[in-house]
mmCIF file of C-alpha atoms and ligand atoms in Angstrom:
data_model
loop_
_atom_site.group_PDB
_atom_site.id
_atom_site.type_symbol
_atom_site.label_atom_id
_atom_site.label_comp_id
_atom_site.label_asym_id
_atom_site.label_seq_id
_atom_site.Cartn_x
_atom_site.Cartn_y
_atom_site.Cartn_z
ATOM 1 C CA UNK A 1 172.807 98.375 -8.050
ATOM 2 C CA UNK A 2 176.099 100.271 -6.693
ATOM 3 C CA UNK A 3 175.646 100.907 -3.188
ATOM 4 C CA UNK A 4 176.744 104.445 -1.655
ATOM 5 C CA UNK A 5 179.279 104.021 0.693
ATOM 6 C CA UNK A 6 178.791 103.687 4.518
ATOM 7 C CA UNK A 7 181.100 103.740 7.132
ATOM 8 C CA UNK A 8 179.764 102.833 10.286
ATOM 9 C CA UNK A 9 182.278 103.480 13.748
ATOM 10 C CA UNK A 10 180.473 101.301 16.269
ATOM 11 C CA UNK A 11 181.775 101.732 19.590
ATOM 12 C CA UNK A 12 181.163 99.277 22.555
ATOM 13 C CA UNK A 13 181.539 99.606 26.484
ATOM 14 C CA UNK A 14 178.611 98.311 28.182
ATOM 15 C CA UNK A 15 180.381 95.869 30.685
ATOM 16 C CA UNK A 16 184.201 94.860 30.968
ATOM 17 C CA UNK A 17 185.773 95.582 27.212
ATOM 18 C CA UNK A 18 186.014 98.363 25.888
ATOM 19 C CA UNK A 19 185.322 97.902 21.430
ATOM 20 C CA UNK A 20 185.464 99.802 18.354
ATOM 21 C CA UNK A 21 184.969 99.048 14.790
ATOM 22 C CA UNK A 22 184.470 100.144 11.281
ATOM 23 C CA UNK A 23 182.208 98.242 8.922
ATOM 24 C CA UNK A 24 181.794 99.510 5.788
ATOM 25 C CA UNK A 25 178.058 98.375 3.853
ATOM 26 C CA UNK A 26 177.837 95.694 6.478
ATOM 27 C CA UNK A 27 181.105 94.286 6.285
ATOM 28 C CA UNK A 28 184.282 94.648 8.936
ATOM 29 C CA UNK A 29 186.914 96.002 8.393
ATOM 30 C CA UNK A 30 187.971 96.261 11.821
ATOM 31 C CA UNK A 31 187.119 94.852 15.033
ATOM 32 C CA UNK A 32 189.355 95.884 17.672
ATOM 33 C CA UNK A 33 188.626 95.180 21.411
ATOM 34 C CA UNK A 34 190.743 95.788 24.539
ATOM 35 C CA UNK A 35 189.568 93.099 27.632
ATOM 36 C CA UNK A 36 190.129 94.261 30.851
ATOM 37 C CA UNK A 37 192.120 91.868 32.865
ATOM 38 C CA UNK A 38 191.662 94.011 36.158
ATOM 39 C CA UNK A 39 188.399 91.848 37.214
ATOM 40 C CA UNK A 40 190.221 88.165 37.666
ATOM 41 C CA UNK A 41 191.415 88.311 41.109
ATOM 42 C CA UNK A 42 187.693 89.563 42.081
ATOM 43 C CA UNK A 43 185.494 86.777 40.312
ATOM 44 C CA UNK A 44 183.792 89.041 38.928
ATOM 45 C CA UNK A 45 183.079 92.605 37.128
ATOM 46 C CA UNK A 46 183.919 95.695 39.853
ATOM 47 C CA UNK A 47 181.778 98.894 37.768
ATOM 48 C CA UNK A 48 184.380 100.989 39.161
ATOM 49 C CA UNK A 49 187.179 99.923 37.895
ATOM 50 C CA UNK A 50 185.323 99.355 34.280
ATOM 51 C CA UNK A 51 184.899 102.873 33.910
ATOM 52 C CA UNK A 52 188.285 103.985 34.348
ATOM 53 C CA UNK A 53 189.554 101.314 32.246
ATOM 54 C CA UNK A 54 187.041 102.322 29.795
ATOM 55 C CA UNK A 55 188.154 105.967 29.980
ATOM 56 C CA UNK A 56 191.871 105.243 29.546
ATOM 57 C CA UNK A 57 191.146 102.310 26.661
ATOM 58 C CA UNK A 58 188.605 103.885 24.460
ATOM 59 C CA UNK A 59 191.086 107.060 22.658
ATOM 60 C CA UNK A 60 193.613 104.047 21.976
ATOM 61 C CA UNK A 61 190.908 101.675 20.603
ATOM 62 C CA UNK A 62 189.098 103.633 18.514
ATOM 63 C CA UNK A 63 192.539 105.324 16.998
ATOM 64 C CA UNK A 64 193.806 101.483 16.040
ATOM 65 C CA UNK A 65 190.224 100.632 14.504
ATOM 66 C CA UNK A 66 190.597 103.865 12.185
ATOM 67 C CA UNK A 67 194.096 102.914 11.453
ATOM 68 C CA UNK A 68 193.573 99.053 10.786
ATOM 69 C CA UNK A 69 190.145 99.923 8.507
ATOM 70 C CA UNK A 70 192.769 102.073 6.676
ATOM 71 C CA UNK A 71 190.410 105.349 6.725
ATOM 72 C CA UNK A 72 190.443 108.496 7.930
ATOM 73 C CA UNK A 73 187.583 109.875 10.561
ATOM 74 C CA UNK A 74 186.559 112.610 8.207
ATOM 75 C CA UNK A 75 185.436 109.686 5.933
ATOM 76 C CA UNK A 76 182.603 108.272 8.985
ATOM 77 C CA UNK A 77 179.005 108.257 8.168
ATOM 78 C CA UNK A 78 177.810 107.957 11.609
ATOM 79 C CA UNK A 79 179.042 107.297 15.360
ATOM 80 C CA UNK A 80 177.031 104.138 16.697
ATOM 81 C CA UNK A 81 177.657 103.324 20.278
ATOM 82 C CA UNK A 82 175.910 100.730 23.138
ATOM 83 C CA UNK A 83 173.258 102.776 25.294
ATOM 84 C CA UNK A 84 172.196 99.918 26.858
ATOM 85 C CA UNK A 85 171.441 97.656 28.747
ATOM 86 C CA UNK A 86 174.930 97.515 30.840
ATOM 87 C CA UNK A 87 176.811 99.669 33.822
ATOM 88 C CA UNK A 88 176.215 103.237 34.238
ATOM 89 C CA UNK A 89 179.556 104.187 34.383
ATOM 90 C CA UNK A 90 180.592 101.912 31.620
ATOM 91 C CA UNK A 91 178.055 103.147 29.149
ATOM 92 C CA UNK A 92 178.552 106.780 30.281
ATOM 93 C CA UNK A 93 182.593 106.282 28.722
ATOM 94 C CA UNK A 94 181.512 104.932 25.396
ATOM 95 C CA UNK A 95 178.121 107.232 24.522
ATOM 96 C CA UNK A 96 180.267 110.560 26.139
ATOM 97 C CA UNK A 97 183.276 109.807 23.836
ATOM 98 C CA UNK A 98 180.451 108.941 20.302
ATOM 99 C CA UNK A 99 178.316 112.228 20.979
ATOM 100 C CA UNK A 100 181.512 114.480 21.273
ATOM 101 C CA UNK A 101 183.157 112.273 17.986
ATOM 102 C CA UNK A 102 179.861 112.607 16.179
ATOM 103 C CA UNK A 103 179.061 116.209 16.950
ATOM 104 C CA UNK A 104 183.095 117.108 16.378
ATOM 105 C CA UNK A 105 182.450 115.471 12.975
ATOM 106 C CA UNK A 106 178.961 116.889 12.315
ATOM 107 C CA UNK A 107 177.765 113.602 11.418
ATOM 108 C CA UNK A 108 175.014 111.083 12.321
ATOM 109 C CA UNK A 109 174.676 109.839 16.060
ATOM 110 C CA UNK A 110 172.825 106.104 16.081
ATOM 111 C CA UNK A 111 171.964 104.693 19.752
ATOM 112 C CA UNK A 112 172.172 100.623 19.699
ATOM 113 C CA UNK A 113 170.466 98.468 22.264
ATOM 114 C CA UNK A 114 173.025 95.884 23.036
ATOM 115 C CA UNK A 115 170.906 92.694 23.280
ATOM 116 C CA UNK A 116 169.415 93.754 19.725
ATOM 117 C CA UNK A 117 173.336 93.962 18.314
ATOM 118 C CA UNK A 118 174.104 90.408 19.384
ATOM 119 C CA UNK A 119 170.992 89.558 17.256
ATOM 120 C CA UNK A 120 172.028 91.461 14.658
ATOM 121 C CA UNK A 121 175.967 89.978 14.611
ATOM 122 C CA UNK A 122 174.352 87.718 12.094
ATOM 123 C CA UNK A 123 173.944 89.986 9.765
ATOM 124 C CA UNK A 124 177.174 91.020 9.375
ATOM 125 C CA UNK A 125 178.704 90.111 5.782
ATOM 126 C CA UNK A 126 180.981 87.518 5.413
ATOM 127 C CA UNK A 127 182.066 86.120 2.243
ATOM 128 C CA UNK A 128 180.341 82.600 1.778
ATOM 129 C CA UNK A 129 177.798 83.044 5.036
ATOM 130 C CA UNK A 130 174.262 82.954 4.641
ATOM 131 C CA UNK A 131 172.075 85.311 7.114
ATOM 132 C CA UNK A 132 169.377 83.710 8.641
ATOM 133 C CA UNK A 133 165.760 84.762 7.111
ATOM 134 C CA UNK A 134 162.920 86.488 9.234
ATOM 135 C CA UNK A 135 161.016 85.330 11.596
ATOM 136 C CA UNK A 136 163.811 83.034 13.793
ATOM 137 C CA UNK A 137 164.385 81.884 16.866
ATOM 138 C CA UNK A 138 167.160 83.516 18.626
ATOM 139 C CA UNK A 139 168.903 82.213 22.170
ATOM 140 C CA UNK A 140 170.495 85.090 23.415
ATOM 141 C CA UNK A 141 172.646 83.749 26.230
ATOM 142 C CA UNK A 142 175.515 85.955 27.756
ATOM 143 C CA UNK A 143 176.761 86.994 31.378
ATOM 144 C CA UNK A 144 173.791 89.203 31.677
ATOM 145 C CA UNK A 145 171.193 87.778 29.748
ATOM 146 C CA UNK A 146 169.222 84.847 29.002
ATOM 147 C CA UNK A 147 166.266 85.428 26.276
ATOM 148 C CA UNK A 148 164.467 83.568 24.080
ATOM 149 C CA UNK A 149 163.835 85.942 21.100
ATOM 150 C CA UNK A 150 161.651 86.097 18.114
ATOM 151 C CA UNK A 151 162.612 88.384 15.584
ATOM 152 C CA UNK A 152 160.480 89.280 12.492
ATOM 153 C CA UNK A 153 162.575 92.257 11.656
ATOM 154 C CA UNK A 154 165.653 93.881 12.540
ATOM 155 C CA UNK A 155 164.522 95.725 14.697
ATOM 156 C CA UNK A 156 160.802 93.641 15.690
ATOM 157 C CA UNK A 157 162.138 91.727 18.344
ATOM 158 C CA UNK A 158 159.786 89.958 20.764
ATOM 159 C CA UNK A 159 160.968 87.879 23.983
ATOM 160 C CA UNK A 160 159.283 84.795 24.259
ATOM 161 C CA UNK A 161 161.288 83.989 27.535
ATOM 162 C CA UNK A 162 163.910 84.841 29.400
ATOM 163 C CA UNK A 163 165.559 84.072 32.820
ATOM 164 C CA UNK A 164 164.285 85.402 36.536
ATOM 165 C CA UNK A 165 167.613 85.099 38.192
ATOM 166 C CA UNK A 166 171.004 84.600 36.872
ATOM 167 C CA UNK A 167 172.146 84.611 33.437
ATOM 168 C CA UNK A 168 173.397 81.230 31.741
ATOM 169 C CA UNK A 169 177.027 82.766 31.301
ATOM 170 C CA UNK A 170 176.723 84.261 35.087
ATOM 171 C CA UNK A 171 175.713 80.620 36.048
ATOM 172 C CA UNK A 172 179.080 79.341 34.619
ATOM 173 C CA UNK A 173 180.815 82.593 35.623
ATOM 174 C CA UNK A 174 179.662 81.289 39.868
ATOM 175 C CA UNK A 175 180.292 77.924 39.273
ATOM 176 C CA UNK A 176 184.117 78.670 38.264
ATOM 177 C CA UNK A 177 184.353 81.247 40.879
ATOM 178 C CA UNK A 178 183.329 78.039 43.498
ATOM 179 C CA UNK A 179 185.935 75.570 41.952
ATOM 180 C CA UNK A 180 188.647 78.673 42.402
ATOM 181 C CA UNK A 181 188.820 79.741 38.829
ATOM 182 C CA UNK A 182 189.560 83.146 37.693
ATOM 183 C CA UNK A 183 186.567 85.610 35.541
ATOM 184 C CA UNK A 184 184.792 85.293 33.595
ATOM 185 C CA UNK A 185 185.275 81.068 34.151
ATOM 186 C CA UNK A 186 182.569 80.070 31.246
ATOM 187 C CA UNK A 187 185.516 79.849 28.390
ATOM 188 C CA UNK A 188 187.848 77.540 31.710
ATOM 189 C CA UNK A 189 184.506 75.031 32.539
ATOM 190 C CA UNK A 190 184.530 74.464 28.298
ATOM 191 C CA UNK A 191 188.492 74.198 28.381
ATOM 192 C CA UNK A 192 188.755 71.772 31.344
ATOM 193 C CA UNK A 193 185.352 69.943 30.557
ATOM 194 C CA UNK A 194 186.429 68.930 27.119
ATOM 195 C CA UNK A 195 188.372 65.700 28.362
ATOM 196 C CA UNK A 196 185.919 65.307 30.928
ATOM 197 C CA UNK A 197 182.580 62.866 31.549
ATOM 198 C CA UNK A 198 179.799 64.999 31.336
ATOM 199 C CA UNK A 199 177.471 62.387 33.110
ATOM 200 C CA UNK A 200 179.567 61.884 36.064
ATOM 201 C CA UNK A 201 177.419 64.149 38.233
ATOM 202 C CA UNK A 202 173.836 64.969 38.162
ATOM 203 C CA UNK A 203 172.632 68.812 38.972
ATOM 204 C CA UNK A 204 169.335 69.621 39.747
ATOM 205 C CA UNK A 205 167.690 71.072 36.701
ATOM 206 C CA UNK A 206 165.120 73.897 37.786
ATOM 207 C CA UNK A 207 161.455 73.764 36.629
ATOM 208 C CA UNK A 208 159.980 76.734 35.005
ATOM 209 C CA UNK A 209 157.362 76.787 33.689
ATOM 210 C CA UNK A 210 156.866 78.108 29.452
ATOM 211 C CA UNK A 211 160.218 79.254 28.002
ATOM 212 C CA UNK A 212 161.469 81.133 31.131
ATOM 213 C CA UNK A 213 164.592 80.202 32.428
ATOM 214 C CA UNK A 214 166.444 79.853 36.517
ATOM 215 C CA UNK A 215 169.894 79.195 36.981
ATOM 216 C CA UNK A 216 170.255 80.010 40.896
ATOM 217 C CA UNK A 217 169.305 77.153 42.033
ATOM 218 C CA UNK A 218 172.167 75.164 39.859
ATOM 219 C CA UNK A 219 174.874 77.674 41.451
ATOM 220 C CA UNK A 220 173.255 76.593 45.403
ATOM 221 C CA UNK A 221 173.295 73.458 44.404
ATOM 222 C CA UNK A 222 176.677 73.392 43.111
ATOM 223 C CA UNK A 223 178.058 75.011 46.205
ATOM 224 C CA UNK A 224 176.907 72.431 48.491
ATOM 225 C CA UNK A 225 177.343 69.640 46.104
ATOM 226 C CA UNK A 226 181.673 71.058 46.414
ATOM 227 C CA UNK A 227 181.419 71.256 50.109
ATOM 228 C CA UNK A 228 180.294 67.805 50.903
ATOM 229 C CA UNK A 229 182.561 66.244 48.677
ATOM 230 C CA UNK A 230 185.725 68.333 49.855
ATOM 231 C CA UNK A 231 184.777 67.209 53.404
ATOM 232 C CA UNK A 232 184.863 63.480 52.119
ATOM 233 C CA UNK A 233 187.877 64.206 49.599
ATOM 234 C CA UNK A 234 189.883 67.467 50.406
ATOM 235 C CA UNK A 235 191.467 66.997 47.016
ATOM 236 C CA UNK A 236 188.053 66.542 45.070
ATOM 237 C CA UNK A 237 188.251 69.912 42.538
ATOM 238 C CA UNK A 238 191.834 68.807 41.580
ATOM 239 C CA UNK A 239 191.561 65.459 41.339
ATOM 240 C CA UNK A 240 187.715 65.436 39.192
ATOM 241 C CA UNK A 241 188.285 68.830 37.537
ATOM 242 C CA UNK A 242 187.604 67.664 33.905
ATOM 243 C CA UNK A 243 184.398 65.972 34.881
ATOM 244 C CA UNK A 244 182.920 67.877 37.689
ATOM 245 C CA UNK A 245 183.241 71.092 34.645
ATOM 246 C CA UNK A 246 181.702 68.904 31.874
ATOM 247 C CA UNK A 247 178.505 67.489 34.027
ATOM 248 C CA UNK A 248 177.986 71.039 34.936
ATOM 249 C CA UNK A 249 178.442 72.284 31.767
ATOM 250 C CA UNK A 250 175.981 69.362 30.199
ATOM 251 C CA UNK A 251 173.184 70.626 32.977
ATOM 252 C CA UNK A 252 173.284 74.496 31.658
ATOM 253 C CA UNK A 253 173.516 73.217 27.880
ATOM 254 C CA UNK A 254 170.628 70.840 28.185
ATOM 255 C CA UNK A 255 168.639 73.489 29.913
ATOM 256 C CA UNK A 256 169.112 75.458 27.291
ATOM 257 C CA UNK A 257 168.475 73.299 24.507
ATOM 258 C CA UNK A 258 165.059 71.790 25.917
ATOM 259 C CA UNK A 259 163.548 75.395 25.973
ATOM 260 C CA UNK A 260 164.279 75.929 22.437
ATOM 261 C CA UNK A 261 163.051 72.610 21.679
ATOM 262 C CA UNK A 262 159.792 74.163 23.298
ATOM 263 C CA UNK A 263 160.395 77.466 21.587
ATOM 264 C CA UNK A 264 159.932 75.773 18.203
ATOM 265 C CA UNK A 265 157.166 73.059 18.720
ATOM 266 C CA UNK A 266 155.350 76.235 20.250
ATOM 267 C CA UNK A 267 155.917 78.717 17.554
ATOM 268 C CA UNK A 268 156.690 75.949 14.919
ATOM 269 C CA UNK A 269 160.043 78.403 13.525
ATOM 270 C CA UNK A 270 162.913 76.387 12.517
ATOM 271 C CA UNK A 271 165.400 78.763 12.044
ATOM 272 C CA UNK A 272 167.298 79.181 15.453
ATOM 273 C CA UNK A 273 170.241 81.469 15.867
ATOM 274 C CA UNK A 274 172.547 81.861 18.731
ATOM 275 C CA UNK A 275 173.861 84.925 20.292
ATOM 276 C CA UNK A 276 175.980 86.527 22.815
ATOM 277 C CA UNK A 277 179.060 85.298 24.935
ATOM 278 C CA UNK A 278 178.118 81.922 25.621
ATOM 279 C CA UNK A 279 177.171 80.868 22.519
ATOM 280 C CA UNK A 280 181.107 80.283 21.957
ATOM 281 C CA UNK A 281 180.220 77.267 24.413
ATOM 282 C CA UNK A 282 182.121 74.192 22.118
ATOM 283 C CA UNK A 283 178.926 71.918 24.453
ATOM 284 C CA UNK A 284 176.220 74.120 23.465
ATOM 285 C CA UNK A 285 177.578 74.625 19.607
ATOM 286 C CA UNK A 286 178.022 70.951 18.973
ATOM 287 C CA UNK A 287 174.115 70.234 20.406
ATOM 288 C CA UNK A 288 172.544 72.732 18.718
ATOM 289 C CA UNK A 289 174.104 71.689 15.314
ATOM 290 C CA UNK A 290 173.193 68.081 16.342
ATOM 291 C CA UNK A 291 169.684 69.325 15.932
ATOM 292 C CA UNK A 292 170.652 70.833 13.013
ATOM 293 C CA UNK A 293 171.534 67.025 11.483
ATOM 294 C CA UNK A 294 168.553 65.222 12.980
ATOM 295 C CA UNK A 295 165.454 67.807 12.582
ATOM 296 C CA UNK A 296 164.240 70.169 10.203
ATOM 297 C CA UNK A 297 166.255 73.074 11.982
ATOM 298 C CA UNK A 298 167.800 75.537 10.127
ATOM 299 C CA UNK A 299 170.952 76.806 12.816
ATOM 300 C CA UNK A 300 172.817 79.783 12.523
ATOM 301 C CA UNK A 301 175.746 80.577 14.573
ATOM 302 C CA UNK A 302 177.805 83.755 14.764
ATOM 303 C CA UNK A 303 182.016 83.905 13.750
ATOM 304 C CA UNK A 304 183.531 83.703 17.480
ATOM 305 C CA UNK A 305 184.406 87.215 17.776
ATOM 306 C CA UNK A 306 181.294 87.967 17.152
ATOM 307 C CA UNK A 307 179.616 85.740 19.744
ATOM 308 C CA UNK A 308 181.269 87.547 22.478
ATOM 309 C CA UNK A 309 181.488 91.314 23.246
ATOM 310 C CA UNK A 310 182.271 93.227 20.101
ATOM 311 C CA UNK A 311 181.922 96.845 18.829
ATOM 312 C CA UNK A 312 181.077 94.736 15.169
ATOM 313 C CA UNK A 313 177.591 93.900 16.415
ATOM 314 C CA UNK A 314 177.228 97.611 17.004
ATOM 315 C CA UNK A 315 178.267 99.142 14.062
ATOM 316 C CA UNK A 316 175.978 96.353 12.229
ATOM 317 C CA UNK A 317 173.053 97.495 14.101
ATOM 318 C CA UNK A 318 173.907 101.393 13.531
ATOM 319 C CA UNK A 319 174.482 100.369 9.706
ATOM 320 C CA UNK A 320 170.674 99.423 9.620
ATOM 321 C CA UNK A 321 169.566 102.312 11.649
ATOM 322 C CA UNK A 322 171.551 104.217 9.276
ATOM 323 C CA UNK A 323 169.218 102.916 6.388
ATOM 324 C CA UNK A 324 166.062 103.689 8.235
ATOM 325 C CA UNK A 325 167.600 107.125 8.750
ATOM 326 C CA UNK A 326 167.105 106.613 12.709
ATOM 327 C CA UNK A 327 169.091 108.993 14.669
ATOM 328 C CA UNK A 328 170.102 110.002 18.216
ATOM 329 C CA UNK A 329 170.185 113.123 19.458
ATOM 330 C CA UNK A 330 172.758 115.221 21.849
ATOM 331 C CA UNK A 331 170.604 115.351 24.487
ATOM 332 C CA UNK A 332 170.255 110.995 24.775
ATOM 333 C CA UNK A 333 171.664 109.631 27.810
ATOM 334 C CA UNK A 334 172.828 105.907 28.535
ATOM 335 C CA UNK A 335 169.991 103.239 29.535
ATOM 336 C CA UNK A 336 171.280 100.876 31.936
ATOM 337 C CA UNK A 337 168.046 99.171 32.139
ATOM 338 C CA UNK A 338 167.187 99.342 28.213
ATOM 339 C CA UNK A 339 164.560 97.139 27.387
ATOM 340 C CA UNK A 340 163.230 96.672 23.874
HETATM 341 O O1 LIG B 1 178.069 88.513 25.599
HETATM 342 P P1 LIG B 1 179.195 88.529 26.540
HETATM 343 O O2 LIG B 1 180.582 88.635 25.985
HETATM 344 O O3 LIG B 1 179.039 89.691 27.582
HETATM 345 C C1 LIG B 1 177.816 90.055 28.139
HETATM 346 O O4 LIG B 1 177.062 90.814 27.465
HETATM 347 O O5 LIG B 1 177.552 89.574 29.260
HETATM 348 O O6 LIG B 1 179.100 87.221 27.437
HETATM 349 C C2 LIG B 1 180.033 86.963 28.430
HETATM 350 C C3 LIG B 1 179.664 85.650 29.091
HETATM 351 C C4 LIG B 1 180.482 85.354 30.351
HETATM 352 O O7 LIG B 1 179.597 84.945 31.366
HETATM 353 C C5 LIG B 1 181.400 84.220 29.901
HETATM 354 O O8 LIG B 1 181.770 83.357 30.945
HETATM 355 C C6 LIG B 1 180.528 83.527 28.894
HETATM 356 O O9 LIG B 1 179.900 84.562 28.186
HETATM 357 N N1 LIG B 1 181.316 82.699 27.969
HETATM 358 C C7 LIG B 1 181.266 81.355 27.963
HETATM 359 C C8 LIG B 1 182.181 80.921 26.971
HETATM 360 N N2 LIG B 1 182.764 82.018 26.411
HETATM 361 C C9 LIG B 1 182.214 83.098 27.037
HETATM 362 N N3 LIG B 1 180.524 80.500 28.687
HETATM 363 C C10 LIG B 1 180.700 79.190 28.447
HETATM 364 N N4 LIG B 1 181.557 78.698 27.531
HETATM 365 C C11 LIG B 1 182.326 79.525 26.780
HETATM 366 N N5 LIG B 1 183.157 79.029 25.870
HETATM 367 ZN ZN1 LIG B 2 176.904 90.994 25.512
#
């Protein structure tokens, strides 16, 4: 059956990058994002200074994702943009600039809920990549967030557990900041742990009970773990580096991978997907597919760009609101908080 065109701008700025892109019946056709370097020195994202990078990135980025998709705005279907969950000043940038596009262009406004857009990164069409079939598991692990998700539909999510402190990626994020590495540090601890012995040092793994997660603790624990052995070795980050990043690294991944283990003996679903930023974790990619090998699992793992923070998971999820014909109005304001 031909398929009416639909060209979906998705526009993303619920942290520290600010995102646009064009996907037309599901499929990119551009993905353009613009990181915001201005955090590194502070080990960690300043709102502040987000929103004004936000404000002077988001004309630019959305002008090179029109140009690179090759079309012209008149040609949009809808404006989709991130309401929530993220920074108030962030969101306010990127759902001011889609209700003024979308209302300049008389067309469709779509709100997203970013946690549901990672989800939904997997449905993006790629040639040759299967989408995962409902219900699955879905580990949703990024600098804010830490859920276990089952999702029956695209938009019937239900969390089955998620964390009470810090995030997974905000747990690697603290641990780089305390071994003197810039933000966000989760892609350095992969990079430096690669040639490193993940069982040279032991971490306390916190007990929680179900499929709730803690990752304070670890970061405590950490800390002290750094200061005793500087007092004993002044040179101990520089000279253990490699391993002291790939034992930490092997803690968060394991924790991880034991609650979906739980996840799916519980619920007895075998599909398992991962999402968000640190599911570009080489550690965590590599055990999951293990799994994959040695059990009945089905895995599904999103293209890297679209593990990260991407306007594509956006315009994905405003592509199927745009089937169910579920529109925003002008009066909707960002959710910081947005739960599901
Ligand atoms: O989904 P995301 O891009 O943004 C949020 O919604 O938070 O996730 C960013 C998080 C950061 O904490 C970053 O350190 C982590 O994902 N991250 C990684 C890796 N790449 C990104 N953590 C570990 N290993 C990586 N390779
Ligand atoms: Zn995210």
């Amino acid at each position: 059956m031909h398929k009416p065109p639909i060209l979906i701008l998705g526009i993303e700025s619920s942290c520290d990058d600010t995102g646009s892109s064009i996907v037309y019946n599901g499929k990119v056709l551009s993905n353009i994002i613009a990181n915001q370097s201005v955090h590194e020195a502070f080990g960690g994202v300043v709102p502040e200074l987000a929103s004004r990078a936000h404000q002077q990135n988001i004309v630019p980025v959305v002008s090179e994702s029109l140009k690179k998709a090759g079309i012209d705005k008149k040609e949009l279907s809808a404006v989709a943009f991130t309401r929530g969950p993220g920074l108030l000043g962030s969101l306010l940038v990127g759902s001011s600039f889609a209700k003024s596009f979308a209302l300049a262009l008389e067309i469709p406004l779509i709100e997203v809920n970013h946690m549901q857009a990672h989800v939904l990164a997997h449905f993006i069409e790629e040639d040759g990549q299967k989408k995962p079939e409902f219900p699955f598991l879905c580990l949703t692990v990024s600098g804010g967030h830490t859920q276990i998700l089952k999702v029956s539909d695209y938009f019937k999510m239900e969390i089955l557990g998620e964390t009470s402190d810090d995030a997974a990626g905000e747990a690697f994020d603290k641990v780089a900041k305390i071994l003197g590495l810039p933000y966000p540090g989760g892609p350095l601890i992969d990079k430096y742990g690669a040639t490193g012995n993940p069982f040279k040092y032991n971490f306390p793994k916190a007990n929680v009970p179900e499929l709730n997660f803690s990752f304070s603790g670890l970061k405590t624990a950490f800390m002290y773990f750094i200061r005793d052995e500087i007092k004993k070795e002044p040179d101990f980050i520089q000279n253990n580096l490699a391993d002291i990043c790939a034992s930490i690294q092997r803690v968060i991944v394991d924790t991880l991978m034991s609650k979906m283990e739980k996840a799916v003996e519980t619920t007895r679903i075998k599909t398992v997907c991962l999402a968000g930023g640190v599911s570009a974790n080489s550690a965590l990619r590599k055990a999951i597919l293990r799994k994959q090998e040695s059990s009945e699992w089905k895995v599904f793992i999103p293209k890297f760009e679209y593990c990260t923070d991407n306007a594509a998971m956006i315009a994905i999820a405003g592509y199927y609101k745009y089937l169910n014909k579920d529109f925003a109005d002008q009066s909707i304001t960002p959710m910081p908080r947005y739960l599901f």
